[in-house]
Amino acid sequence: MNSLALALPIPLQSALLLVASNVFMTFAWYGHLKSMASKPWIYAALVSWGIALFEYLLQVPANRIGVQALNVGQLKVMQEIISLSVFVPFAVFYLGQPFKLDYVWAALCLVGAAYFMFRS
């Protein structure tokens, strides 16, 4: 293992891998809506599966590393917070969706979820 990974706290290592995983996941799940809108769904599905492979190559180690310091509930809530943090800029800047206050309210709900999952 490289020395940088060893210097980072386990939850941060997991979070960074989950951020990268979520970028792939978001493109796999939603990228085809813009880039392959005129193609048959089967092409979009095959491309999405290919992209999702890279998601899983990052997500599985993220969870295996993270479970050394966090419980699975904490990992799941962290993943959801990261997912929304990646999805909102993707939706606004890549898909051209308008920013809505609903994103803020959802984020506040996740702050509450994080509070309950990470409190002692």
Short mmCIF file of C-alpha atoms in Angstrom, two decimals:
data_model
loop_
_atom_site.label_atom_id
_atom_site.label_comp_id
_atom_site.label_asym_id
_atom_site.label_seq_id
_atom_site.Cartn_x
_atom_site.Cartn_y
_atom_site.Cartn_z
CA MET A 1 0.00 0.00 0.00
CA ASN A 2 1.33 3.47 -0.74
CA SER A 3 2.40 5.77 2.09
CA LEU A 4 -0.21 8.44 1.26
CA ALA A 5 -3.07 5.98 1.76
CA LEU A 6 -1.56 4.90 5.06
CA ALA A 7 -1.30 8.53 6.20
CA LEU A 8 -5.00 9.25 5.56
CA PRO A 9 -7.56 8.27 8.18
CA ILE A 10 -9.62 5.22 7.22
CA PRO A 11 -12.93 7.13 6.96
CA LEU A 12 -11.29 9.65 4.61
CA GLN A 13 -9.81 6.88 2.44
CA SER A 14 -13.26 5.35 2.20
CA ALA A 15 -14.92 8.70 1.47
CA LEU A 16 -12.47 9.56 -1.33
CA LEU A 17 -13.01 6.18 -2.98
CA LEU A 18 -16.77 6.63 -2.62
CA VAL A 19 -16.61 10.06 -4.27
CA ALA A 20 -14.78 8.58 -7.26
CA SER A 21 -17.18 5.62 -7.31
CA ASN A 22 -20.17 7.95 -7.28
CA VAL A 23 -18.87 9.94 -10.23
CA PHE A 24 -18.84 6.70 -12.25
CA MET A 25 -22.21 5.64 -10.81
CA THR A 26 -23.85 8.94 -11.69
CA PHE A 27 -22.57 8.81 -15.26
CA ALA A 28 -23.64 5.16 -15.56
CA TRP A 29 -27.14 5.84 -14.25
CA TYR A 30 -27.87 9.24 -15.78
CA GLY A 31 -25.21 10.19 -18.34
CA HIS A 32 -26.94 8.31 -21.13
CA LEU A 33 -29.98 10.59 -20.78
CA LYS A 34 -27.95 13.32 -22.46
CA SER A 35 -25.27 11.52 -24.44
CA MET A 36 -27.30 8.59 -25.80
CA ALA A 37 -30.85 9.95 -25.84
CA SER A 38 -31.34 9.03 -29.51
CA LYS A 39 -29.87 5.52 -29.19
CA PRO A 40 -31.87 2.38 -28.37
CA TRP A 41 -31.98 1.64 -24.64
CA ILE A 42 -29.90 -1.55 -25.05
CA TYR A 43 -26.88 0.50 -26.16
CA ALA A 44 -27.28 2.80 -23.18
CA ALA A 45 -27.57 -0.23 -20.89
CA LEU A 46 -24.40 -1.84 -22.24
CA VAL A 47 -22.41 1.38 -21.96
CA SER A 48 -23.81 1.97 -18.47
CA TRP A 49 -22.77 -1.53 -17.39
CA GLY A 50 -19.27 -0.85 -18.64
CA ILE A 51 -19.11 2.39 -16.66
CA ALA A 52 -20.62 0.68 -13.60
CA LEU A 53 -17.75 -1.80 -13.57
CA PHE A 54 -15.42 1.05 -12.63
CA GLU A 55 -17.91 2.17 -10.00
CA TYR A 56 -17.76 -1.24 -8.35
CA LEU A 57 -13.97 -1.44 -8.64
CA LEU A 58 -13.89 1.63 -6.37
CA GLN A 59 -17.01 1.08 -4.26
CA VAL A 60 -16.13 -2.42 -3.03
CA PRO A 61 -12.70 -1.42 -1.69
CA ALA A 62 -14.21 1.78 -0.26
CA ASN A 63 -16.61 -0.28 1.84
CA ARG A 64 -13.99 -2.86 2.80
CA ILE A 65 -11.66 -0.11 3.96
CA GLY A 66 -14.43 1.90 5.61
CA VAL A 67 -15.82 -0.99 7.65
CA GLN A 68 -12.52 -1.09 9.54
CA ALA A 69 -13.51 2.15 11.30
CA LEU A 70 -17.24 2.62 10.59
CA ASN A 71 -20.29 0.43 10.92
CA VAL A 72 -22.35 -0.40 7.82
CA GLY A 73 -25.04 2.12 8.74
CA GLN A 74 -22.45 4.87 8.89
CA LEU A 75 -20.99 3.73 5.57
CA LYS A 76 -24.44 3.81 3.96
CA VAL A 77 -25.29 7.28 5.22
CA MET A 78 -21.86 8.54 4.14
CA GLN A 79 -22.48 7.02 0.70
CA GLU A 80 -25.87 8.76 0.41
CA ILE A 81 -24.41 12.13 1.39
CA ILE A 82 -21.64 11.68 -1.17
CA SER A 83 -24.16 10.51 -3.77
CA LEU A 84 -26.25 13.67 -3.41
CA SER A 85 -23.10 15.82 -3.35
CA VAL A 86 -22.03 14.32 -6.69
CA PHE A 87 -25.50 14.15 -8.24
CA VAL A 88 -26.58 17.76 -7.73
CA PRO A 89 -23.66 19.36 -9.62
CA PHE A 90 -23.98 16.65 -12.29
CA ALA A 91 -27.70 17.36 -12.74
CA VAL A 92 -27.21 21.11 -12.84
CA PHE A 93 -24.03 21.41 -14.90
CA TYR A 94 -24.04 18.29 -17.11
CA LEU A 95 -27.75 17.66 -17.61
CA GLY A 96 -28.71 21.33 -17.46
CA GLN A 97 -31.37 20.84 -14.79
CA PRO A 98 -32.34 23.87 -12.73
CA PHE A 99 -31.09 24.00 -9.15
CA LYS A 100 -34.01 23.53 -6.76
CA LEU A 101 -34.42 24.21 -3.09
CA ASP A 102 -35.50 20.58 -2.79
CA TYR A 103 -31.82 19.65 -3.10
CA VAL A 104 -31.09 21.80 -0.05
CA TRP A 105 -33.94 20.22 1.94
CA ALA A 106 -32.74 16.73 0.97
CA ALA A 107 -29.22 17.66 2.07
CA LEU A 108 -30.55 18.89 5.41
CA CYS A 109 -32.35 15.57 5.89
CA LEU A 110 -29.05 13.80 5.24
CA VAL A 111 -27.35 16.02 7.82
CA GLY A 112 -29.93 14.72 10.28
CA ALA A 113 -29.28 11.14 9.16
CA ALA A 114 -25.54 11.66 9.61
CA TYR A 115 -26.12 13.08 13.08
CA PHE A 116 -28.06 10.02 14.19
CA MET A 117 -25.69 7.51 12.56
CA PHE A 118 -22.46 9.11 13.79
CA ARG A 119 -23.41 10.19 17.30
CA SER A 120 -21.85 8.17 20.09
#
